[in-house]
CSV table of C-alpha atoms and ligand atoms in Angstrom, one decimal:
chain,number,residue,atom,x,y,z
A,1,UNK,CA,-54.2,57.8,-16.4
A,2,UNK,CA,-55.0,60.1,-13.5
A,3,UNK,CA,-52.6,62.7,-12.4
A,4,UNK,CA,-52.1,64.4,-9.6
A,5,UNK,CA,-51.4,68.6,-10.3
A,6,UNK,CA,-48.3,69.7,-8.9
A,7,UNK,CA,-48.6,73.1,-10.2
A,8,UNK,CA,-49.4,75.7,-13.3
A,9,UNK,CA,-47.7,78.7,-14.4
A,10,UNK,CA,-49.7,81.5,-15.7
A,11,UNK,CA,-49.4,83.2,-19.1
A,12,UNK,CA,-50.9,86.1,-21.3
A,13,UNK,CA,-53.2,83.7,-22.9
A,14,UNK,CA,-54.8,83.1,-19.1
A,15,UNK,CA,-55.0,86.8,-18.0
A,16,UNK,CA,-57.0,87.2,-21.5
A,17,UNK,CA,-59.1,84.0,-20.5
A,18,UNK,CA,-59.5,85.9,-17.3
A,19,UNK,CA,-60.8,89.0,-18.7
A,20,UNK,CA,-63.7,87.3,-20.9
A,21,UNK,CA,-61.0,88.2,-24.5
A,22,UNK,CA,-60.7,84.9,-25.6
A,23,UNK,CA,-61.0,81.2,-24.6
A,24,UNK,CA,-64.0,78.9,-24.7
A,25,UNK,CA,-65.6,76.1,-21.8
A,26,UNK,CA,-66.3,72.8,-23.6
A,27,UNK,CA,-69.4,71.9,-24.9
A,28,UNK,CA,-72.1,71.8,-22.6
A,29,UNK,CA,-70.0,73.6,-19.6
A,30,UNK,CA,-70.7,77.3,-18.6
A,31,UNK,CA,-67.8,78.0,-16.8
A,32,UNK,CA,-64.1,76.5,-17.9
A,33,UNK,CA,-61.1,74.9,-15.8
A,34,UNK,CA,-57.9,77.3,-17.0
A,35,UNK,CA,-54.3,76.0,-17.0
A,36,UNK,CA,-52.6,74.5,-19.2
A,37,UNK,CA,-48.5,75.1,-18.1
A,38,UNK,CA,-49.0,71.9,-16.2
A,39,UNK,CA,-46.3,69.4,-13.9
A,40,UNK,CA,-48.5,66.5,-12.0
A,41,UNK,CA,-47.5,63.5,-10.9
A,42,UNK,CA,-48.8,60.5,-11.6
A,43,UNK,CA,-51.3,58.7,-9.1
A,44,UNK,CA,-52.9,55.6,-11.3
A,45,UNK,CA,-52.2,53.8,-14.1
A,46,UNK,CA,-55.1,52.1,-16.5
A,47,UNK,CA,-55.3,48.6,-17.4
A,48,UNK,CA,-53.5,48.5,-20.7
A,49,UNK,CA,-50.9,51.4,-20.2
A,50,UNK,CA,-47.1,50.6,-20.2
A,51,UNK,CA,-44.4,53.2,-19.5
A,52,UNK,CA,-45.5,54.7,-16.4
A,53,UNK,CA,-45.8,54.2,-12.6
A,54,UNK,CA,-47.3,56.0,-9.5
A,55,UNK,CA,-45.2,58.7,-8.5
A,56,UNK,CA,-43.9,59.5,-12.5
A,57,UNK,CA,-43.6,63.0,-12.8
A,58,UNK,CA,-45.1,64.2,-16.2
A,59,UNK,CA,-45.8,67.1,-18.3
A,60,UNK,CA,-49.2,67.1,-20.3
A,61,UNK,CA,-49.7,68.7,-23.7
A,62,UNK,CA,-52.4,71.2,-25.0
A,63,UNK,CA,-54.0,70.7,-27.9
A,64,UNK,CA,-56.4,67.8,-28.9
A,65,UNK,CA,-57.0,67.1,-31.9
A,66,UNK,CA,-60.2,67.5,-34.2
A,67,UNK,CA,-60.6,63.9,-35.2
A,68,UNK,CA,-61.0,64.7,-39.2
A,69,UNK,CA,-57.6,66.0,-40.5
A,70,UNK,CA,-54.5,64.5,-41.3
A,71,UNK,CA,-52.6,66.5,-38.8
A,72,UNK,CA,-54.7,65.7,-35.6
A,73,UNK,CA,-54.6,61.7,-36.9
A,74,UNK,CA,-50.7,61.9,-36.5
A,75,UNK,CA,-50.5,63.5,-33.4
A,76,UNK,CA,-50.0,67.1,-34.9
A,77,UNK,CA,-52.7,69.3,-33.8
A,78,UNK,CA,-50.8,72.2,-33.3
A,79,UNK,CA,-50.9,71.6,-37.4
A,80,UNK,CA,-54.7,71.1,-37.4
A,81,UNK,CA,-56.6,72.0,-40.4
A,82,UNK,CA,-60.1,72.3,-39.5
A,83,UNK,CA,-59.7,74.7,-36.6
A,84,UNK,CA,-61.9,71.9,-35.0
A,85,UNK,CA,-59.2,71.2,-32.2
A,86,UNK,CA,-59.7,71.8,-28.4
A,87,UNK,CA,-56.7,72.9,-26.0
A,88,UNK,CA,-57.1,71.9,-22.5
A,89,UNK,CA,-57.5,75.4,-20.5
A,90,UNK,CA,-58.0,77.2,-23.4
A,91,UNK,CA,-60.6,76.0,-25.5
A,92,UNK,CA,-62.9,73.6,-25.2
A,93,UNK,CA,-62.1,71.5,-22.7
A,94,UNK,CA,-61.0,72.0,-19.5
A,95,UNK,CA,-57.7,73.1,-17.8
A,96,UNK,CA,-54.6,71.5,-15.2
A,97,UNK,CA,-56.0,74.0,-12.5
A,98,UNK,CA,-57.5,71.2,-10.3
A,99,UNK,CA,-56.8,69.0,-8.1
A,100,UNK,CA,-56.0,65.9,-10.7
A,101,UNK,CA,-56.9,65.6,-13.9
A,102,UNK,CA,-57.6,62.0,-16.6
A,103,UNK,CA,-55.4,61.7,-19.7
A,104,UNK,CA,-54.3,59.4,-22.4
A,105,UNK,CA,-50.8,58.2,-22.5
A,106,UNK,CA,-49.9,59.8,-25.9
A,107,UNK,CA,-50.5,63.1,-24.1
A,108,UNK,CA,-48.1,63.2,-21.4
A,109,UNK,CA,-44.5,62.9,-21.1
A,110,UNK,CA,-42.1,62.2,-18.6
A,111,UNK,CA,-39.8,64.2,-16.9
A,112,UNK,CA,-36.7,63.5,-15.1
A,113,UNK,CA,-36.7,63.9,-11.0
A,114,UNK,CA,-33.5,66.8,-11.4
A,115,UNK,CA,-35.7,68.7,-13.3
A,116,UNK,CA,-39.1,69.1,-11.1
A,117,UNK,CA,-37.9,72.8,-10.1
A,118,UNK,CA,-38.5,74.1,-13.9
A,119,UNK,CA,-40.4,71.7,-15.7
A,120,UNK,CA,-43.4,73.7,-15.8
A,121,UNK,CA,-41.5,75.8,-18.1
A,122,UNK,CA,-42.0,72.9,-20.7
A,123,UNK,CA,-45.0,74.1,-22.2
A,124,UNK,CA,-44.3,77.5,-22.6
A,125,UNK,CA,-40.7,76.0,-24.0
A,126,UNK,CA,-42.4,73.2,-26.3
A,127,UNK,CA,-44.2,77.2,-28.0
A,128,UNK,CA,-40.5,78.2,-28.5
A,129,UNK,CA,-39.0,75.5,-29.9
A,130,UNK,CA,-41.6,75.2,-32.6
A,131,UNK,CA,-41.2,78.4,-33.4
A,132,UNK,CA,-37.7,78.1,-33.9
A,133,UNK,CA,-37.5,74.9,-35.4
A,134,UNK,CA,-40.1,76.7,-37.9
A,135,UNK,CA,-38.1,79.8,-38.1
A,136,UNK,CA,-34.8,77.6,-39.0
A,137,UNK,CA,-36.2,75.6,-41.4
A,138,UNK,CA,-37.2,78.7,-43.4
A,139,UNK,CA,-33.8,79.9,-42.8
A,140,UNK,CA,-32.4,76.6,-44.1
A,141,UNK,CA,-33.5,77.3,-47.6
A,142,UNK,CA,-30.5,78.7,-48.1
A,143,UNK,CA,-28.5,76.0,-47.7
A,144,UNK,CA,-24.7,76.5,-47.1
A,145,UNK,CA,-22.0,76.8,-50.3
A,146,UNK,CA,-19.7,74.2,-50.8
A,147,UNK,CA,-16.7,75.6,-50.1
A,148,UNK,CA,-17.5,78.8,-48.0
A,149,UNK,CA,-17.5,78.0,-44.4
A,150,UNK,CA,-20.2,81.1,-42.3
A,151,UNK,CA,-18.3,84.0,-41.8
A,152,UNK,CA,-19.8,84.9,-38.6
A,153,UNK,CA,-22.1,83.3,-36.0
A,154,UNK,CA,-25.9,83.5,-37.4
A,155,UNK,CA,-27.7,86.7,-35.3
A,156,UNK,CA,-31.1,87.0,-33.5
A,157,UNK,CA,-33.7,89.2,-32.4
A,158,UNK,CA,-36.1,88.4,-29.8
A,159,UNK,CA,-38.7,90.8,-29.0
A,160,UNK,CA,-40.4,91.1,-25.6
A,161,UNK,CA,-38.9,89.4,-22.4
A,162,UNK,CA,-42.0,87.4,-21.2
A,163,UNK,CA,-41.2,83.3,-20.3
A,164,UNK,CA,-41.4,83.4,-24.3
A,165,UNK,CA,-38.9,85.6,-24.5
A,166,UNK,CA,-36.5,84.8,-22.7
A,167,UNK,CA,-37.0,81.5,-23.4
A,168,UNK,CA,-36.2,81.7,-26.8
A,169,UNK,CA,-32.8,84.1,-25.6
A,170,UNK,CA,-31.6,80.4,-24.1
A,171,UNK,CA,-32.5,78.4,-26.7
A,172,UNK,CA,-31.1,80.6,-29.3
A,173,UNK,CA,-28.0,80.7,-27.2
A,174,UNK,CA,-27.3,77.3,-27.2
A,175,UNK,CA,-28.2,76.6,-31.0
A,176,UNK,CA,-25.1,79.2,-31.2
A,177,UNK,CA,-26.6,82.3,-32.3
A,178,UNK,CA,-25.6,86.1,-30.9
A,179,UNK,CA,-28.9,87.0,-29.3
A,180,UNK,CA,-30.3,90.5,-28.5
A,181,UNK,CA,-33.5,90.9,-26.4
A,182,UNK,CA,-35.2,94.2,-26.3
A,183,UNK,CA,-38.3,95.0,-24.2
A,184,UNK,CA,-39.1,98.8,-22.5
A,185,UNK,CA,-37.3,98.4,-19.1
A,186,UNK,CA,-33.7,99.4,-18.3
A,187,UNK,CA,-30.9,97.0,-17.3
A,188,UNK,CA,-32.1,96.3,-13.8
A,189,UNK,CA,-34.7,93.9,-14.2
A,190,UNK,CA,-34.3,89.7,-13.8
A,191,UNK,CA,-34.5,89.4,-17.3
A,192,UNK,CA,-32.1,91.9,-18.0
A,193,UNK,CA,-30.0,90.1,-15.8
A,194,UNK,CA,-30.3,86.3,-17.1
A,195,UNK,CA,-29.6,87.9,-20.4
A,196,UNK,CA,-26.2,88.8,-19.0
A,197,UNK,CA,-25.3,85.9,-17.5
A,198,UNK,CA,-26.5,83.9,-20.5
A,199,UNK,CA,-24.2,86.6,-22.7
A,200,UNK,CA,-27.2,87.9,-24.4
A,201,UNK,CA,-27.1,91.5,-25.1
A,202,UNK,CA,-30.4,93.5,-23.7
A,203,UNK,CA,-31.5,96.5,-24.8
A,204,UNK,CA,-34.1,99.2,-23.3
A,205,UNK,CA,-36.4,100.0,-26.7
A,206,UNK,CA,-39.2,101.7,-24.9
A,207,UNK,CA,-38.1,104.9,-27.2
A,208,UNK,CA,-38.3,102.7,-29.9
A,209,UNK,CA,-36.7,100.3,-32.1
A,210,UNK,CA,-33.8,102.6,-33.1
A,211,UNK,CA,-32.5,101.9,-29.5
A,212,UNK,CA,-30.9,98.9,-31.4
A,213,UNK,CA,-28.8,101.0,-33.5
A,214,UNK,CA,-28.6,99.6,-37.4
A,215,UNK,CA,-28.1,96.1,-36.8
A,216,UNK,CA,-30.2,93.6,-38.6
A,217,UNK,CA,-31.1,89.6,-38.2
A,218,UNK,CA,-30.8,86.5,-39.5
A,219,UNK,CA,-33.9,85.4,-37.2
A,220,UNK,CA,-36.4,87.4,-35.6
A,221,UNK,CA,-38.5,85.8,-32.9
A,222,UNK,CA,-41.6,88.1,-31.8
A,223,UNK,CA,-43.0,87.4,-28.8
A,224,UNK,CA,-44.9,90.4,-27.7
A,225,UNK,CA,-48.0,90.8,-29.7
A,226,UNK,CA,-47.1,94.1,-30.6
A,227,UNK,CA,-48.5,94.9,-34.4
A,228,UNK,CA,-46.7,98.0,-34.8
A,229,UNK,CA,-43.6,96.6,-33.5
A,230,UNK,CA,-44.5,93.9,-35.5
A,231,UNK,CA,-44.2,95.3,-39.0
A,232,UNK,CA,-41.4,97.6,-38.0
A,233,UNK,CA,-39.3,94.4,-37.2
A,234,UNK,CA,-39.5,93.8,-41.4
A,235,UNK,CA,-36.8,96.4,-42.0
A,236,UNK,CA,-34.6,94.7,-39.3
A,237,UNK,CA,-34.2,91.5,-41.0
A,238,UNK,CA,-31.0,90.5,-42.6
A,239,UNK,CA,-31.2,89.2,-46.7
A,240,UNK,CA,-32.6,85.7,-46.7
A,241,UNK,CA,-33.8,86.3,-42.6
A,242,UNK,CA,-37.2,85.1,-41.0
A,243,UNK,CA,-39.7,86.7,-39.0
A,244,UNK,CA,-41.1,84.4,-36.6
A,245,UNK,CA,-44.4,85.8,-35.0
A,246,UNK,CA,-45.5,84.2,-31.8
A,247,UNK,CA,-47.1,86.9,-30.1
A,248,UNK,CA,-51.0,86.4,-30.7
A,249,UNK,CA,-52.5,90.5,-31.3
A,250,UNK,CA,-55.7,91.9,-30.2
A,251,UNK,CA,-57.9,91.2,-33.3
A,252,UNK,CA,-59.9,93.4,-32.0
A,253,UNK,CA,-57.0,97.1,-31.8
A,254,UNK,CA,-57.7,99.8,-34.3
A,255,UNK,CA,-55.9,99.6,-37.8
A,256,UNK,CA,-52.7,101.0,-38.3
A,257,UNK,CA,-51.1,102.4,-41.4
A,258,UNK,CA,-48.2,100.7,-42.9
A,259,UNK,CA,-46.3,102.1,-46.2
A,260,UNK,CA,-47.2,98.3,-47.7
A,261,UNK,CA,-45.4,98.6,-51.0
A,262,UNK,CA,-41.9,99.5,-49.5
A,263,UNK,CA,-42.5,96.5,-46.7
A,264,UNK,CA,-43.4,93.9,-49.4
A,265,UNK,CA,-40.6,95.0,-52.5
A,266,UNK,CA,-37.7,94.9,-49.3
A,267,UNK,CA,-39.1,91.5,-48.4
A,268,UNK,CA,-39.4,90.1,-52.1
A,269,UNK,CA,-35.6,91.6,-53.0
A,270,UNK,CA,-34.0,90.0,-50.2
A,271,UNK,CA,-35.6,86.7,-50.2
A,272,UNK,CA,-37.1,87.6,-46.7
A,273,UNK,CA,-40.3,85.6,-44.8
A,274,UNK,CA,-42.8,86.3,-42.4
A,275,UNK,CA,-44.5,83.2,-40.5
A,276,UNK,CA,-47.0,82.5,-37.6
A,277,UNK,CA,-46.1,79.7,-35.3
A,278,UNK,CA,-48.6,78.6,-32.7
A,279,UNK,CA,-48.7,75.8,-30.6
A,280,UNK,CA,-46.8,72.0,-30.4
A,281,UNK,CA,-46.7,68.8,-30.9
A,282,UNK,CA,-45.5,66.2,-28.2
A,283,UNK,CA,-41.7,66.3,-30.8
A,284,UNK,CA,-41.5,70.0,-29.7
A,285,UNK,CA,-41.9,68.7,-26.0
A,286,UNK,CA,-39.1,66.5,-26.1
A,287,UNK,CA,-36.8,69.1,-27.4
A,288,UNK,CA,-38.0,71.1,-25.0
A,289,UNK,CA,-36.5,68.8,-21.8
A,290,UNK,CA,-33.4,68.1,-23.8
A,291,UNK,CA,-32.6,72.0,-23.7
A,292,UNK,CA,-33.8,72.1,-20.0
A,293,UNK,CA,-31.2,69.7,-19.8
A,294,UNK,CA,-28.5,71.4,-21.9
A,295,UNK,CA,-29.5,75.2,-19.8
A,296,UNK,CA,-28.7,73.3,-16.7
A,297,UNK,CA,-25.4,72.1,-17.6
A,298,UNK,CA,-24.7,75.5,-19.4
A,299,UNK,CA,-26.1,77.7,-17.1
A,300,UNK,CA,-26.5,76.1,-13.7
A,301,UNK,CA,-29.6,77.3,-12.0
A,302,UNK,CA,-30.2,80.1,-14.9
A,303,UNK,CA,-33.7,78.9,-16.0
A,304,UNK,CA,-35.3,78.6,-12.2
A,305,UNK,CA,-34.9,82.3,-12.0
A,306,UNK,CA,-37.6,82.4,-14.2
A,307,UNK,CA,-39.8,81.7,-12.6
A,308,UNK,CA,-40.0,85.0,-10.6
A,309,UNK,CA,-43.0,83.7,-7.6
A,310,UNK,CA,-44.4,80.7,-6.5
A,311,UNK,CA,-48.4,81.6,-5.3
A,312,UNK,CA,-50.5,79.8,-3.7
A,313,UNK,CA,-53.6,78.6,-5.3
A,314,UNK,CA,-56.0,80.8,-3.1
A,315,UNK,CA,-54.3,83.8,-4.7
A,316,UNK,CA,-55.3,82.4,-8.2
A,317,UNK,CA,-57.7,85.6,-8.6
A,318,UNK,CA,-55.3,88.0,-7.7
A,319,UNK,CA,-52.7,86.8,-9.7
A,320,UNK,CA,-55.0,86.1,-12.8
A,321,UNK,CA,-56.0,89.9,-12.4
A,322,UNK,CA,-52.9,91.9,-11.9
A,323,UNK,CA,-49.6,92.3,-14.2
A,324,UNK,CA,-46.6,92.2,-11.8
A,325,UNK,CA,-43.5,94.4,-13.7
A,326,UNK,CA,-40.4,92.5,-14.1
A,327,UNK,CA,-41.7,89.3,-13.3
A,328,UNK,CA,-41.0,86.5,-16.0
A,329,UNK,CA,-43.6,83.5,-14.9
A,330,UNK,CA,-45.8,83.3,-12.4
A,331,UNK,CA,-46.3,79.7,-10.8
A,332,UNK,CA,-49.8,78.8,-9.1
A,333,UNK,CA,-48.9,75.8,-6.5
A,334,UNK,CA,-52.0,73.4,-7.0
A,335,UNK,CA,-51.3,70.6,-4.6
A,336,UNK,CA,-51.0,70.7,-1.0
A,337,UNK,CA,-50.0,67.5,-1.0
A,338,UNK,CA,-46.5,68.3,-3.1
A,339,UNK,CA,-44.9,71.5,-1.8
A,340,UNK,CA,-42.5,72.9,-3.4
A,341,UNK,CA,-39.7,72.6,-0.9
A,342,UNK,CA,-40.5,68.4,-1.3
A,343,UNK,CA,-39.5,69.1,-4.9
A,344,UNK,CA,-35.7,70.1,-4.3
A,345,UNK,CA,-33.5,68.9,-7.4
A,346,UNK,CA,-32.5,64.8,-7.2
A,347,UNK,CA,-28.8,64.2,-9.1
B,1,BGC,C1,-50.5,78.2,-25.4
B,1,BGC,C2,-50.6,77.4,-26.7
B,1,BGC,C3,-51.9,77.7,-27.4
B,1,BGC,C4,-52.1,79.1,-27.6
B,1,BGC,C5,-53.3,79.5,-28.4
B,1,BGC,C6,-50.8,79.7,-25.7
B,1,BGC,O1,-50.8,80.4,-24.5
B,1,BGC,O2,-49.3,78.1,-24.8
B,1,BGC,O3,-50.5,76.0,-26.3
B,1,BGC,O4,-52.0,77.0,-28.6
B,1,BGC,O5,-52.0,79.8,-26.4
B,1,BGC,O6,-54.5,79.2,-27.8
């Protein structure tokens, strides 16, 4: 199929692509296409392909599987055992950042016309919901007691207030947990407002994670990349809780010193569990427009405001080069073709 780029939102993983710390052109290529928070649209359909028409709007996955493992042969590379996968953008093969783009069917998914203001939220979404459907299923071990109903709504933690983030502060909030966010601004930034209104509680932790007082959580969902930060969050988890890490750390920063033995006998005695969650598959997608769907209805007009600005592609340098404070996600505009003010809500 051959799709027509609407736009691409920019992430952390892009500004290190940017700065030569990571990423990877395919084979044979010395330079490499970035992009992969993609919307398009679709402009031809191969012989052979049912399910979509010129003029679909769809959402294409990352990852592409290595070919060799069982994972990648069902359509879960983000589960990939070989390492040998490529992610479009990232690495290996080449980005949404262009003018259209050729895909197989299995890749894409559709998306409805009301939600063409925030569907380019949907990969950076399809990230969270793997990690939390990871982070639950950990959390599910325990398995409720006959007879003794939860005494109180289960509590989270997310760390940093990127798209991530806040992301996860929405989807959190409609699986029904009390969600704190903490990140190193005060209460006057956008995300410290959408935590509001979503009745999340922020909190400013730039002096450190004290500022949360004693409180401890069920889940944890890290998604700063922060390894100090990181191992302090241990100590902060409830008996039985998860730590989710989605943040991906400089492998590269200097080692730091933790008091290992206290960390790992608190995490044995209360059953507690660190895991990694990177990536998703296409079944992480499609939870991903269902809660788009279940934010809007919630939350009317909430999960637009993430998106902070809408650039032009020209600025694509600039914006790959600078960090602007407070801003949640920055959207590159690819086509000229479909402006954004053609892409008003249809109900
Ligand atoms: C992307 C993921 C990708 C990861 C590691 C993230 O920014 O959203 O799809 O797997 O980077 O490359």
């Amino acid at each position: 199929m051959r799709i027509g780029v609407i736009e691409c939102g920019v992430c952390g993983t892009d500004h290190d692509i940017a700065a030569g710390k990571y990423g990877k052109p395919p084979a044979g290529s010395d330079f490499l296409i970035l992009g992969h928070e993609n919307l398009g649209t679709v402009r031809e359909v191969g012989p052979g392909v049912d399910g979509f028409a010129p003029g679909d709007l769809v959402v294409a996955t990352v990852r592409r599987g290595c070919g060799l493992c069982r994972f990648c042969a069902a359509n879960r590379s983000d589960c990939c055992e070989t390492g040998l996968y490529t992610e479009r953008g990232i690495i290996g093969a080449h980005g949404y950042i262009a003018e259209e783009y050729v895909e197989r069917p299995e890749y894409l998914l559709h998306v409805p016309p009301a939600l063409r203001p925030i569907a380019v939220l949907m990969e950076p979404l399809s990230v969270v919901e793997k990690a939390i459907e990871t982070g639950q299923k950990v959390l599910d071990r325990r398995e409720p007691t006959p007879g003794f109903p939860p005494q109180r709504p289960p509590t989270a933690l997310v760390t940093g207030t990127g798209a991530i983030g806040m992301l996860a502060s929405l989807v959190l909030s409609v699986r029904g947990y009390e969600v704190t966010a903490i990140d190193r601004h005060g209460d006057a930034t956008l995300a410290a407002r959408v935590l509001r209104r979503i009745g999340a509680t922020h909190v400013d932790s730039s002096s450190g994670i004290d500022a949360i007082g004693t409180a401890h959580y069920d889940l944890i969902v890290e998604a700063s990349g922060a390894i100090t930060l990181d191992f302090q969050l241990v100590s902060r988890l409830a008996p039985n809780g998860v730590l989710v890490l989605t943040g991906i750390p400089d492998a590269s920063a200097p080692p730091i010193s933790v008091a290992g033995g206290a960390l790992l006998r608190g995490m044995v005695l209360a059953n507690q569990a660190i895991v990694g969650s990177v990536n998703a598959n296409r079944t992480h997608f499609e939870l991903g427009l269902n809660d788009l769907l279940r934010f809007e209805e919630r939350w009317p007009g909430v999960t637009a405001e993430l998106i902070s600005q809408r650039r032009p592609l020209n600025e694509a340098p600039q914006v790959l080069g600078e960090h602007v404070g407070g801003a949640v996600k920055i959207v590159l505009t690819v086509s000229t073709l479909t402006p954004f003010s053609d892409l008003s809500p249809r109900r």
